[in-house]
mmCIF file of C-alpha atoms in Angstrom:
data_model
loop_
_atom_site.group_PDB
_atom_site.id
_atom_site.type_symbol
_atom_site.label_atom_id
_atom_site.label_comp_id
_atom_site.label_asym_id
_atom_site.label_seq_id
_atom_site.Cartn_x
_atom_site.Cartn_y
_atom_site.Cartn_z
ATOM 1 C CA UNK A 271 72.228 40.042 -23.498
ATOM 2 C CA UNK A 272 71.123 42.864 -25.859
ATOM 3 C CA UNK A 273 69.089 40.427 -27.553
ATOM 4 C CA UNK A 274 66.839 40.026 -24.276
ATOM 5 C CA UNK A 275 66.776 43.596 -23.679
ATOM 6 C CA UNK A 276 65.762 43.973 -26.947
ATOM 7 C CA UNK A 277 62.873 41.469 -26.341
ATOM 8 C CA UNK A 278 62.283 43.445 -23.061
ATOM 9 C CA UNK A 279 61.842 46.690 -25.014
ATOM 10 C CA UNK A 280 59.226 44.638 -27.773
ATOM 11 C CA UNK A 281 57.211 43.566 -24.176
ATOM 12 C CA UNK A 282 57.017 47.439 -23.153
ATOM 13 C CA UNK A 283 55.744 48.344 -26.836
ATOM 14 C CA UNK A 284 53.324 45.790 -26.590
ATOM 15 C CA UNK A 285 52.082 46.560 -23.106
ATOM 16 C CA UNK A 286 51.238 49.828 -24.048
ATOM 17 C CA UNK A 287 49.427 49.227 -27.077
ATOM 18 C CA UNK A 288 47.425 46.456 -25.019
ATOM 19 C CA UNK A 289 46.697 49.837 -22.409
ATOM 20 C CA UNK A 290 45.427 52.249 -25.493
ATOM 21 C CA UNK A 291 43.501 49.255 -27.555
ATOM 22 C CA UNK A 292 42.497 46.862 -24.778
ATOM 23 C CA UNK A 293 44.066 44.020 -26.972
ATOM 24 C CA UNK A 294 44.904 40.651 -25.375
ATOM 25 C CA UNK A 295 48.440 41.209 -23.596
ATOM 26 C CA UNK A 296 51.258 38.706 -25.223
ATOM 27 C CA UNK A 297 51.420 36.408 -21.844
ATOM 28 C CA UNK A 298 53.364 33.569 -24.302
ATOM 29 C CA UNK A 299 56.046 35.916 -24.641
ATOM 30 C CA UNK A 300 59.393 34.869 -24.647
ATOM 31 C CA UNK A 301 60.034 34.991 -21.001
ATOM 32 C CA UNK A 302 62.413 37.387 -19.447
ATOM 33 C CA UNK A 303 65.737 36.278 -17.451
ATOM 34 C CA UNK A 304 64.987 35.637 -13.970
ATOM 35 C CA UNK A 305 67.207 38.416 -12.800
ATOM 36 C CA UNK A 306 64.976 40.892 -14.718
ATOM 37 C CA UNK A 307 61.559 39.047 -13.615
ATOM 38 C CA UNK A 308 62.514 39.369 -10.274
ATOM 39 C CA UNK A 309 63.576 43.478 -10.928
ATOM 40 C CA UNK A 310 59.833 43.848 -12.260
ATOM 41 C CA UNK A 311 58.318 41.820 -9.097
ATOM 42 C CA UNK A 312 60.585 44.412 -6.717
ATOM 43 C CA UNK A 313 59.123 47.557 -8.685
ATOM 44 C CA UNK A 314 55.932 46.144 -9.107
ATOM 45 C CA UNK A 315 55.863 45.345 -5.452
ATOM 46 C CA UNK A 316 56.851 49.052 -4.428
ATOM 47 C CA UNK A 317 54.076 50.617 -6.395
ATOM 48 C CA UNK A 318 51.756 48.185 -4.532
ATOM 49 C CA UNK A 319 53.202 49.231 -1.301
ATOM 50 C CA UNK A 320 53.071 52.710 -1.981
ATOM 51 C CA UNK A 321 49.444 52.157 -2.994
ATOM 52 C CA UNK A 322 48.810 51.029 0.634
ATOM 53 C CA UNK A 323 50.636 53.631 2.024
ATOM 54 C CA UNK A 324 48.021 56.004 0.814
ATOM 55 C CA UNK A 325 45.112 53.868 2.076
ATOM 56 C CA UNK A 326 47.068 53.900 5.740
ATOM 57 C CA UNK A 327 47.829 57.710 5.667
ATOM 58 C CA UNK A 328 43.781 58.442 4.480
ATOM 59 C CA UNK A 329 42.397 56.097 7.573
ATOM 60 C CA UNK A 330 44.914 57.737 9.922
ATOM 61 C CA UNK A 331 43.687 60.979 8.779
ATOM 62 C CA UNK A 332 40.187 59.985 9.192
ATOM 63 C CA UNK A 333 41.047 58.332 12.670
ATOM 64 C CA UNK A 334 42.147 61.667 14.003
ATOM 65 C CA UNK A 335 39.281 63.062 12.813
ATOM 66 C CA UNK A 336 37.034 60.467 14.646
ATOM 67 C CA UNK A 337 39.057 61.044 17.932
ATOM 68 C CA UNK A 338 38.804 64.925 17.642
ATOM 69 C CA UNK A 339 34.866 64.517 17.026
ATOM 70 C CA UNK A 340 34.664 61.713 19.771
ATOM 71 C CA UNK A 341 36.640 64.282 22.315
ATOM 72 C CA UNK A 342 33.961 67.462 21.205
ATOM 73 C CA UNK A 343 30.974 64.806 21.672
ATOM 74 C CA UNK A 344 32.252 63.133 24.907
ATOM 75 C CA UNK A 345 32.784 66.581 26.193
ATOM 76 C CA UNK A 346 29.270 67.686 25.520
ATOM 77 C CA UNK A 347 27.896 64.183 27.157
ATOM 78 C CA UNK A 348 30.261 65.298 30.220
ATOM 79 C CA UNK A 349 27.906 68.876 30.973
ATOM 80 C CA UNK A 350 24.554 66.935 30.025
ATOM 81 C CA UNK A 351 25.388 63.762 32.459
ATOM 82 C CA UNK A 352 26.926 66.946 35.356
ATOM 83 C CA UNK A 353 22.770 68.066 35.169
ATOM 84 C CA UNK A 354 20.963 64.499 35.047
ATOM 85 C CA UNK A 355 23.775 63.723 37.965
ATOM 86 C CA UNK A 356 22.721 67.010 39.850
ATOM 87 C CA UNK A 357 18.489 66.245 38.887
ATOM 88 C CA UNK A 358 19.359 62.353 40.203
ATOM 89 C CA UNK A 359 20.978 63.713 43.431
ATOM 90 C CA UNK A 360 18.140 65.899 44.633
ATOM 91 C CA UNK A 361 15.840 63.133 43.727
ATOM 92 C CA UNK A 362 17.478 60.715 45.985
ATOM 93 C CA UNK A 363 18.264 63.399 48.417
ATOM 94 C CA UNK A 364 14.592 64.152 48.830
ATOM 95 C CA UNK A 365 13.568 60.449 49.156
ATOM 96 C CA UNK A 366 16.342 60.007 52.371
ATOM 97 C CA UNK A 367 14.983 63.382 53.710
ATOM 98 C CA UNK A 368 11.679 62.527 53.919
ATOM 99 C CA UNK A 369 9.704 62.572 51.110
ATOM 100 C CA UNK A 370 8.540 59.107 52.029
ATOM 101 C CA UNK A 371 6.793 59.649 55.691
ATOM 102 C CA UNK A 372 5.686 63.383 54.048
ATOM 103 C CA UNK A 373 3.582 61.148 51.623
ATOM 104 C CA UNK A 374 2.712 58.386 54.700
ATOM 105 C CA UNK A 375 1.308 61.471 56.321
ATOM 106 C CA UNK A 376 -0.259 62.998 53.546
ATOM 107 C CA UNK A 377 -2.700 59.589 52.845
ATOM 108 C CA UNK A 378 -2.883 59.238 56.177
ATOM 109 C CA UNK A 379 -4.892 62.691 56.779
ATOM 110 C CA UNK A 380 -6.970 62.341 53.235
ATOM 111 C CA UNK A 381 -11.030 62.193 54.556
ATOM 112 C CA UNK A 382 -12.615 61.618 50.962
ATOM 113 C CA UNK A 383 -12.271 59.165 48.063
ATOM 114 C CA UNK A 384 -11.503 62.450 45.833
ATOM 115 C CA UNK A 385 -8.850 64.084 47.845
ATOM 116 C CA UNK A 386 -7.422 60.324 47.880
ATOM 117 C CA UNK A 387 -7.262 60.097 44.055
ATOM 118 C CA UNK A 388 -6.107 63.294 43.710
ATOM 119 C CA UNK A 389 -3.177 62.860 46.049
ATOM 120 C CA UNK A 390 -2.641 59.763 44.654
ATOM 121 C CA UNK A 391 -2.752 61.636 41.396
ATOM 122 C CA UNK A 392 0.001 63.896 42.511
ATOM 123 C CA UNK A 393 1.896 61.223 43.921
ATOM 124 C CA UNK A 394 2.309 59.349 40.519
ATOM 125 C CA UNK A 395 3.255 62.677 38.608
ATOM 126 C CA UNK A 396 5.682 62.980 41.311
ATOM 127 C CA UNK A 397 7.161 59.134 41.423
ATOM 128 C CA UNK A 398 7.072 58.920 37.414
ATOM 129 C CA UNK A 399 9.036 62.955 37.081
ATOM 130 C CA UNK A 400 11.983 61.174 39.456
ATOM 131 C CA UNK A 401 11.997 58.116 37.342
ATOM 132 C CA UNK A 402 12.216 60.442 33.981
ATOM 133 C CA UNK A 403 15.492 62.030 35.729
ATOM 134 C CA UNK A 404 16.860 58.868 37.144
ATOM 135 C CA UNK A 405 16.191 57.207 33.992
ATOM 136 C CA UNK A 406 18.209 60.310 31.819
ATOM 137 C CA UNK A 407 20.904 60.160 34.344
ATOM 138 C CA UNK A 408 21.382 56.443 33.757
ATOM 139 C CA UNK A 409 21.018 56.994 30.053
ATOM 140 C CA UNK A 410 23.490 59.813 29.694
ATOM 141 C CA UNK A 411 26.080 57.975 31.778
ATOM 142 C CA UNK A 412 25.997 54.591 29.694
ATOM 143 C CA UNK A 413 26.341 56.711 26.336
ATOM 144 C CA UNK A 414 29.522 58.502 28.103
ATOM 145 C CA UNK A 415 30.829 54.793 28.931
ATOM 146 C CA UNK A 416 30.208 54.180 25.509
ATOM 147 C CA UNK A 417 32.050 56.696 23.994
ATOM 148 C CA UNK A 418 34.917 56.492 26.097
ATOM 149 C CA UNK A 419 35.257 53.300 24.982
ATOM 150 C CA UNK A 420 35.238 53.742 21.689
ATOM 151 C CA UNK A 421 37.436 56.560 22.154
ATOM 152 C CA UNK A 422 39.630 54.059 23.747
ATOM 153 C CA UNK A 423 39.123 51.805 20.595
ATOM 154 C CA UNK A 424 40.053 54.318 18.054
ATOM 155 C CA UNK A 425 42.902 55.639 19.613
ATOM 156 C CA UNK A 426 43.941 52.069 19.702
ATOM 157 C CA UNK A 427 43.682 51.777 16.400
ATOM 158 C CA UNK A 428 45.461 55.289 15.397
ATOM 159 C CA UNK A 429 48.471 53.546 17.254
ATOM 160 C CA UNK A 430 47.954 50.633 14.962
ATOM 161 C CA UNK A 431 47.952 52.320 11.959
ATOM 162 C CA UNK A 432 50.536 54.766 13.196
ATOM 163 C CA UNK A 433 53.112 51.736 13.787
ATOM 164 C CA UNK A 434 51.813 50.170 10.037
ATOM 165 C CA UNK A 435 52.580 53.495 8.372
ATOM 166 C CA UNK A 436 55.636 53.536 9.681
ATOM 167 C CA UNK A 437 56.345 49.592 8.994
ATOM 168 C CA UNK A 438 55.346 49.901 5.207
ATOM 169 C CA UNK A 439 57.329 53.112 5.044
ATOM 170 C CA UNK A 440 60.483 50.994 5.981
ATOM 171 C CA UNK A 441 59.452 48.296 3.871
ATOM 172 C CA UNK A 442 59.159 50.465 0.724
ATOM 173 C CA UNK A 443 62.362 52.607 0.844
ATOM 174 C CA UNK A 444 64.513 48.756 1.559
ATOM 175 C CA UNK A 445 62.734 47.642 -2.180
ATOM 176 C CA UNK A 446 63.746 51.100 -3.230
ATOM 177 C CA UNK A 447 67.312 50.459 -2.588
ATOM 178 C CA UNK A 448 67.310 46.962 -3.752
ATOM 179 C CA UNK A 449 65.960 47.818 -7.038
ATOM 180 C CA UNK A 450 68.346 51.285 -7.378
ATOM 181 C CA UNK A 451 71.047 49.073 -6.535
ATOM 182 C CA UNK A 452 70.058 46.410 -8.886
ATOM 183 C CA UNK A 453 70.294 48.825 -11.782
ATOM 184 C CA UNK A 454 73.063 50.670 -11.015
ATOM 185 C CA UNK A 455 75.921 50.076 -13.470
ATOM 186 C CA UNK A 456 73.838 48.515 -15.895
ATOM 187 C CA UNK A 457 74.112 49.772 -19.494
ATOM 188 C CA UNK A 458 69.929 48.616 -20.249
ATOM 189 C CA UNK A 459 69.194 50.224 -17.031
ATOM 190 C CA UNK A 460 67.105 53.072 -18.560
ATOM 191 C CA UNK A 461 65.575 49.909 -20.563
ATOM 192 C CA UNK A 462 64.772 48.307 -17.617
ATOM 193 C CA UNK A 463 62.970 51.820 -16.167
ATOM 194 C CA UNK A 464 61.028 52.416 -18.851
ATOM 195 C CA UNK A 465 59.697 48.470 -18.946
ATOM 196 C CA UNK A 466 58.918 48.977 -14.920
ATOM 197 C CA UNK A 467 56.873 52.200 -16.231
ATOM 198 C CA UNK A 468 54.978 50.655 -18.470
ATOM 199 C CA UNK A 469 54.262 47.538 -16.306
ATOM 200 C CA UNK A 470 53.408 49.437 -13.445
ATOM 201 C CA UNK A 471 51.167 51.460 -15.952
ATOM 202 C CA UNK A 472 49.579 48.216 -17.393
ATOM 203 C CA UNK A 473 48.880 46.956 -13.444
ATOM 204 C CA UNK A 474 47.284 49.931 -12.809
ATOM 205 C CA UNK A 475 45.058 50.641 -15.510
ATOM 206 C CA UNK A 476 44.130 47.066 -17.192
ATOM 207 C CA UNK A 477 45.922 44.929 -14.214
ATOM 208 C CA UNK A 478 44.439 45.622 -11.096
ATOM 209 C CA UNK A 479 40.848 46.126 -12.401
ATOM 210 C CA UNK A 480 40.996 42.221 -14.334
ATOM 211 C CA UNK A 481 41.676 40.863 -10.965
ATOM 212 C CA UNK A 482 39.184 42.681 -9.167
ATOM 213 C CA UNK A 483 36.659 41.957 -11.383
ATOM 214 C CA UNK A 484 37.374 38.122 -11.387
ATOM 215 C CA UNK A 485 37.062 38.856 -7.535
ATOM 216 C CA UNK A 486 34.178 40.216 -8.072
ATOM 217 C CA UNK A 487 32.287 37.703 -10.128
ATOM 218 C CA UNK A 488 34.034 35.240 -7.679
ATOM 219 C CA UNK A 489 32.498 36.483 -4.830
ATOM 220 C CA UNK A 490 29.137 36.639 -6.411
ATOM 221 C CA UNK A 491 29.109 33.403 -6.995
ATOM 222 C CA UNK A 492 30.308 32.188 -3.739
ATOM 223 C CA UNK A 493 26.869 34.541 -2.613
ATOM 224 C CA UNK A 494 24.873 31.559 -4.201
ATOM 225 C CA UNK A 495 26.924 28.171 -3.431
ATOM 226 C CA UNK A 496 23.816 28.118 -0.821
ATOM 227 C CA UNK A 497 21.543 27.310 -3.134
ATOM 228 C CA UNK A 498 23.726 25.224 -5.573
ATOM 229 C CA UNK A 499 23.798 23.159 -2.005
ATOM 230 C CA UNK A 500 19.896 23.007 -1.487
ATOM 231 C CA UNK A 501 19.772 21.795 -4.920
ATOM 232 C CA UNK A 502 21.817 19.276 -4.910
ATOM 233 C CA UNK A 503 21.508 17.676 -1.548
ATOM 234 C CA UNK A 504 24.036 14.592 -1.947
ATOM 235 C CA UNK A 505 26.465 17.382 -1.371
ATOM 236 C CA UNK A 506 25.374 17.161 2.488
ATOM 237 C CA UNK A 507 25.564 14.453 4.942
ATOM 238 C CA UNK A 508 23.376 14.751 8.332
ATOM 239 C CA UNK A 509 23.704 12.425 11.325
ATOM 240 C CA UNK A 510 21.784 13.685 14.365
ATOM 241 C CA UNK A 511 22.733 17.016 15.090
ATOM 242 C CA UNK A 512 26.154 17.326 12.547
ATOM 243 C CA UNK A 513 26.464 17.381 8.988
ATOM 244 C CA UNK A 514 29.029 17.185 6.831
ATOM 245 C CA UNK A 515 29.390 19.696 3.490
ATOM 246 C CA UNK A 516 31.632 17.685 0.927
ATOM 247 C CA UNK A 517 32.053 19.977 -2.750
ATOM 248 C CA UNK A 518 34.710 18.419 -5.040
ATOM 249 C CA UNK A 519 36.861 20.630 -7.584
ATOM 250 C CA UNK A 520 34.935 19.323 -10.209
ATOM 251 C CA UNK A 521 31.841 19.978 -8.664
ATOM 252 C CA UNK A 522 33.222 23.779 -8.051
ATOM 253 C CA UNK A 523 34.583 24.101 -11.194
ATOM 254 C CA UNK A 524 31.231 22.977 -13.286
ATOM 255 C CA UNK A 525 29.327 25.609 -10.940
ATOM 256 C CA UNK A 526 31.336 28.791 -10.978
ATOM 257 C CA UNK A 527 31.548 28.153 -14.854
ATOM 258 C CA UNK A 528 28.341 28.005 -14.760
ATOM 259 C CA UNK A 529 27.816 31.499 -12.984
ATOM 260 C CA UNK A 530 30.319 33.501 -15.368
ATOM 261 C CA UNK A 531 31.748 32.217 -18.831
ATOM 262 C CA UNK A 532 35.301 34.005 -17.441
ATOM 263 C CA UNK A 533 36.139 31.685 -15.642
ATOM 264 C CA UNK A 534 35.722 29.133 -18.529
ATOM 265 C CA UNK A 535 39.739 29.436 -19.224
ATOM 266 C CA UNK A 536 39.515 28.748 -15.429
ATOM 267 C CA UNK A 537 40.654 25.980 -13.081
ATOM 268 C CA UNK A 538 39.758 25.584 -9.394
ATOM 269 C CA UNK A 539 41.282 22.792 -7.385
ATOM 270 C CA UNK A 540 41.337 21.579 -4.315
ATOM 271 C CA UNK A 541 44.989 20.384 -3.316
ATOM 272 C CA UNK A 542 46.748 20.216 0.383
ATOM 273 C CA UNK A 543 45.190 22.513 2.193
ATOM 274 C CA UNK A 544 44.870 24.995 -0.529
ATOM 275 C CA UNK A 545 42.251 26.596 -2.912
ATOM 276 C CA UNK A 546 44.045 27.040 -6.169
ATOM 277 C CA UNK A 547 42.762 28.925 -9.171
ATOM 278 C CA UNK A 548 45.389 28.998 -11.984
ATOM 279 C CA UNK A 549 44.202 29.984 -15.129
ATOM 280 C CA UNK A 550 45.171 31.912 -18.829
ATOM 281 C CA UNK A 551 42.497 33.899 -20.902
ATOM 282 C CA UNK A 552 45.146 35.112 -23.506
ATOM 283 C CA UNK A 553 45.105 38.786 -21.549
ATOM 284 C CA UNK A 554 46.679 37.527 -18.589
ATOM 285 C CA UNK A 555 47.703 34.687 -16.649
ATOM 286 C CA UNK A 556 47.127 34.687 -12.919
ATOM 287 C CA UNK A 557 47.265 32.052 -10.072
ATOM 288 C CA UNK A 558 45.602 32.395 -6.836
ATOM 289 C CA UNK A 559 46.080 30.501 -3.357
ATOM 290 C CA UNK A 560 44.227 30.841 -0.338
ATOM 291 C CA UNK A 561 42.883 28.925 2.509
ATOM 292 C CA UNK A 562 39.732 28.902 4.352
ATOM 293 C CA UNK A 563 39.352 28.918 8.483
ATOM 294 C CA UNK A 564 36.780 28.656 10.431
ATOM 295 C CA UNK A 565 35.405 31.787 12.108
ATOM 296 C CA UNK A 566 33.047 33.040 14.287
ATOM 297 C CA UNK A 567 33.161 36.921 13.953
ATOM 298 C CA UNK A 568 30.961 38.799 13.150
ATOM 299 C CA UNK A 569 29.196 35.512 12.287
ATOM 300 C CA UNK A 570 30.117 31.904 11.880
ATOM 301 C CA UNK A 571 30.928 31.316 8.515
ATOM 302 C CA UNK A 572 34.398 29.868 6.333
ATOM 303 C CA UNK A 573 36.553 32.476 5.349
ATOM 304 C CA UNK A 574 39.020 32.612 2.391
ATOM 305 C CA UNK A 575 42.300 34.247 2.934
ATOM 306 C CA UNK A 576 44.557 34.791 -0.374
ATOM 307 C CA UNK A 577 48.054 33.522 0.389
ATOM 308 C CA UNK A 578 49.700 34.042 -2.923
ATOM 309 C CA UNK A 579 48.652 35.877 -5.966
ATOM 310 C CA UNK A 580 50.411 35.468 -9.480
ATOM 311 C CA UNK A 581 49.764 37.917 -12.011
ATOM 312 C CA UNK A 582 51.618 36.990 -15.499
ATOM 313 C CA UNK A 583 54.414 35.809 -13.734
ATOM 314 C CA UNK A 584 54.516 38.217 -10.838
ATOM 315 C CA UNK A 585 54.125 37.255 -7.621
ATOM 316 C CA UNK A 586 52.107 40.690 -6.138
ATOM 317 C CA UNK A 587 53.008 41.916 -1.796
ATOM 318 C CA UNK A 588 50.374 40.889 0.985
ATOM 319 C CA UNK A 589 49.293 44.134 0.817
ATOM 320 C CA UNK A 590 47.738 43.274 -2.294
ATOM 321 C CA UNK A 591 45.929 40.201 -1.234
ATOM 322 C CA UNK A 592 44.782 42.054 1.857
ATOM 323 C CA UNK A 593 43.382 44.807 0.213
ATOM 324 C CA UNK A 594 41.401 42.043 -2.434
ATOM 325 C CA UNK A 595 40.106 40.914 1.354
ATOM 326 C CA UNK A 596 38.974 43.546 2.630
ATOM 327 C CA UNK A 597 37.050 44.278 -0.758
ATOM 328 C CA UNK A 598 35.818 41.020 -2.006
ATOM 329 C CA UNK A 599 34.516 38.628 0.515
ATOM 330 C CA UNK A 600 34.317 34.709 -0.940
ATOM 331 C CA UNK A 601 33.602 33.664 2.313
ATOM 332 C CA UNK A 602 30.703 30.680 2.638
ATOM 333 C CA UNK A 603 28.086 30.801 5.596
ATOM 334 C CA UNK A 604 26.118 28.071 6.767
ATOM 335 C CA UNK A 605 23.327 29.877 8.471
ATOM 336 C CA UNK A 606 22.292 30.957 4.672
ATOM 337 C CA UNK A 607 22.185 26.646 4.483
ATOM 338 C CA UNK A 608 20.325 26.049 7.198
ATOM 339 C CA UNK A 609 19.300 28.354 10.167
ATOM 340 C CA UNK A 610 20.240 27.294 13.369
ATOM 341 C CA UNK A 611 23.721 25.745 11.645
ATOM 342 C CA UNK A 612 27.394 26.838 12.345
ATOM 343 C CA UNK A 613 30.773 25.446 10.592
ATOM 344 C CA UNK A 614 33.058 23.449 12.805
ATOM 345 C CA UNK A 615 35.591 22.917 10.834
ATOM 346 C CA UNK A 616 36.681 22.847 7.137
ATOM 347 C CA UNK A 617 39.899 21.299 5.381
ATOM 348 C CA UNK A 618 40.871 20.951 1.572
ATOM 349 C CA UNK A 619 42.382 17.723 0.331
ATOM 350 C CA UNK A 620 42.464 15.145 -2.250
ATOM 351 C CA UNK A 621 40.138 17.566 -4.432
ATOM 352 C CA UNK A 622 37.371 17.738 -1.968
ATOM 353 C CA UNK A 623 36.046 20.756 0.562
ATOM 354 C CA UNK A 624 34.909 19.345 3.578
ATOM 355 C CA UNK A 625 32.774 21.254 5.519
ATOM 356 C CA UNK A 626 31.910 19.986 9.314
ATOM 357 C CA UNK A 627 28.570 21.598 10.833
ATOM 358 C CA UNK A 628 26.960 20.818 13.592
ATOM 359 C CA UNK A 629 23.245 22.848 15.325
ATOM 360 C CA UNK A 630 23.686 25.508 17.937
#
C-alpha cells in the first residue's frame, strides 16, 4: 500500500514538472489502484462541474439582464404603439364619417382639368399620410408581438437555467461527499489531496486546452470533408433523386492525417454505431465516442454528439462533452456537397459512414 502511494506521490511530482516545462506527461505510468483512479475521476469530475456552474450562474446573470432590458424596451414600444393606435383610429374614424362621399363631392363639383389634378393632388397626399400611420401602427404592433415573445422565450429559458443551476448544484455537493467520505480515515489521505491538486491543476492548464485544440483542428477538418468528397467522387452513389455518402475509417483516417500531423498518433474508427477516436501522443492518452443524428435545425446537416470522453484514464462528466459541443462543431452538411441536398439518414457500422441524401 505505501508503495502505491508512494508511486502516487512520483505521478504528482511529475505532473507538475510536465505543467512548468511542457514535457510529455508519463501516461505509461504504473497505473494507480482502481479505488484511487476512481477518487481522481470523482475530484476531477467536481472541478468540471463546478466549472459549469460558473458558465450557468454567468448566462443566468446575463438572462436577467436581457429580461430587464426586454421589459424597459417593450415598455417604450407600449407608449409608441398607444400614438400609432390613436393616429390609426382617427384615420379609420374619418373614413366611416365621411371622408369618402366629402371626396365624391369634392370631384364631383371640380369645373377644370387643373382644379381636378390638384384635388387629385391633395387627395393622394391625403390617402398616402393615412397609409404612413396605418402602416407605423401595424409596424409598431408586430415589433411589440415580437418582443413579448421573446420575452416569453427568455424567461423560459431563465427557468431553465434556474432549475440546471440548481440540478448541478446538487450534483456537485453528492461528489463532494463521496469523495470526503472516501478519504476519511485514510492515513495517505493528504497524499491523495495533494495528487487531486495537481491533477486538477494539470487538466486545467495543459489538459483542457490539448483537447480543445484536437477539437479544434478536428472541426477544421470536418469544415473541408466537402471537398475531400468532390474530389473523390466514388465516395458518392446517385440514383435519381437520392444518393448515398459511404466514407470508410480508413478513408477518414488517411484524410484527417492528412489535414494535421496530430492526429498521426491518431485512430478513427467506425464501429456499432459509434465514432471512436482513441489515440496516445506520449503527453496524453484520450478516447473519444460520439454519434452522429440527423438534424434539421438550424439547417439539415449530421451532427456529432460526444458520448464519452477519456482523458489518461479518466472518464470526464457530460458537462464536459457538452461544453466541447457547444464550442467545436464537427458536424457535416450536405448543402456545402451539393445545393439543393439534405441528409436522410446516417448510421456507422462495419467501418463505414453511410450517409443517405436525397433533393428537396
Amino acid at each position: 500500500m505505501h508503495r502505491l502511494v508512494w508511486t502516487a506521490a512520483v505521478l504528482v511530482l511529475l505532473i507538475a514538472a510536465v505543467a512548468k516545462t511542457a514535457a510529455p506527461m508519463p501516461v505509461y505510468a504504473e497505473p494507480l489502484p482502481e479505488e484511487t483512479r476512481r477518487l481522481l475521476e470523482k475530484s476531477l469530475s467536481v472541478y468540471e462541474i463546478d466549472r459549469e456552474i460558473e458558465r450557468i450562474t454567468k448566462l443566468h446573470t446575463q438572462t436577467e439582464r436581457q429580461i430587464e432590458q426586454s421589459k424597459s424596451r417593450l415598455d417604450q414600444q407600449e407608449i409608441a404603439v398607444a400614438v400609432q393606435r390613436e393616429q390609426a383610429g382617427r384615420v379609420l374614424r374619418s373614413i366611416y364619417m365621411g371622408r369618402q362621399q366629402f371626396w365624391l363631392t369634392s370631384v364631383m363639383s371640380v369645373k377644370s382639368l387643373s382644379e381636378l389634378l390638384r384635388l387629385w393632388e391633395a387627395m393622394d397626399l391625403v390617402i398616402s399620410s393615412d397609409r404612413k400611420k396605418m402602416n407605423a401602427y401595424s409596424e409598431q404592433y408586430s415589433k411589440l408581438l415580437e418582443g413579448y415573445e421573446q420575452l416569453r422565450k427568455d424567461q423560459t429559458e431563465l427557468a431553465a437555467v434556474v432549475t440546471d443551476l440548481e440540478s448541478q448544484r446538487v450534483r456537485v455537493a453528492a461528489l463532494q461527499d463521496e469523495v470526503a467520505g472516501a478519504l476519511a480515515g485514510r492515513g495517505d489521505a493528504d497524499h491523495l489531496r495533494a495528487l487531486m491538486d495537481e491533477l486538477q491543476n494539470y487538466w486545467d492548464n495543459v489538459g483542457l486546452y490539448e483537447v480543445k485544440q484536437h477539437f479544434r483542428a478536428l472541426a477544421g477538418a470536418m469544415k473541408k470533408l466537402p471537398a475531400w468528397v468532390k474530389e473523390h467522387p466514388e465516395a458518392l452513389e446517385t440514383k435519381g433523386l437520392a444518393a448515398k455518402l459511404t466514407i470508410t475509417d480508413t478513408e477518414l483516417n488517411d484524410f484527417l492525417r492528412g489535414e494535421d500531423s496530430r492526429f498521426d498518433s491518431f485512430s478513427f474508427k467506425f464501429d456499432d454505431g459509434l465514432l471512436i477516436l482513441d489515440g496516445d501522443n506520449g503527453d496524453m492518452r484520450v478516447r473519444i465516442e460520439g454519434a452522429y443524428t440527423v438534424e434539421n435545425e438550424p439547417v439539415n446537416g449530421i451532427l456529432f454528439h460526444v458520448r464519452k470522453l477519456v482523458f489518461n484514464g479518466l472518464e470526464l462528466p457530460d458537462t464536459t462533452r457538452a461544453d466541447l459541443e457547444r464550442e467545436f462543431d464537427l458536424g457535416f452538411y450536405p448543402q456545402k456537397l451539393i445545393k439543393f441536398v439534405k441528409a436522410e439518414s446516417v448510421e456507422l457500422e462495419d467501418g463505414k459512414l453511410i450517409v443517405k441524401l436525397k433533393v428537396g
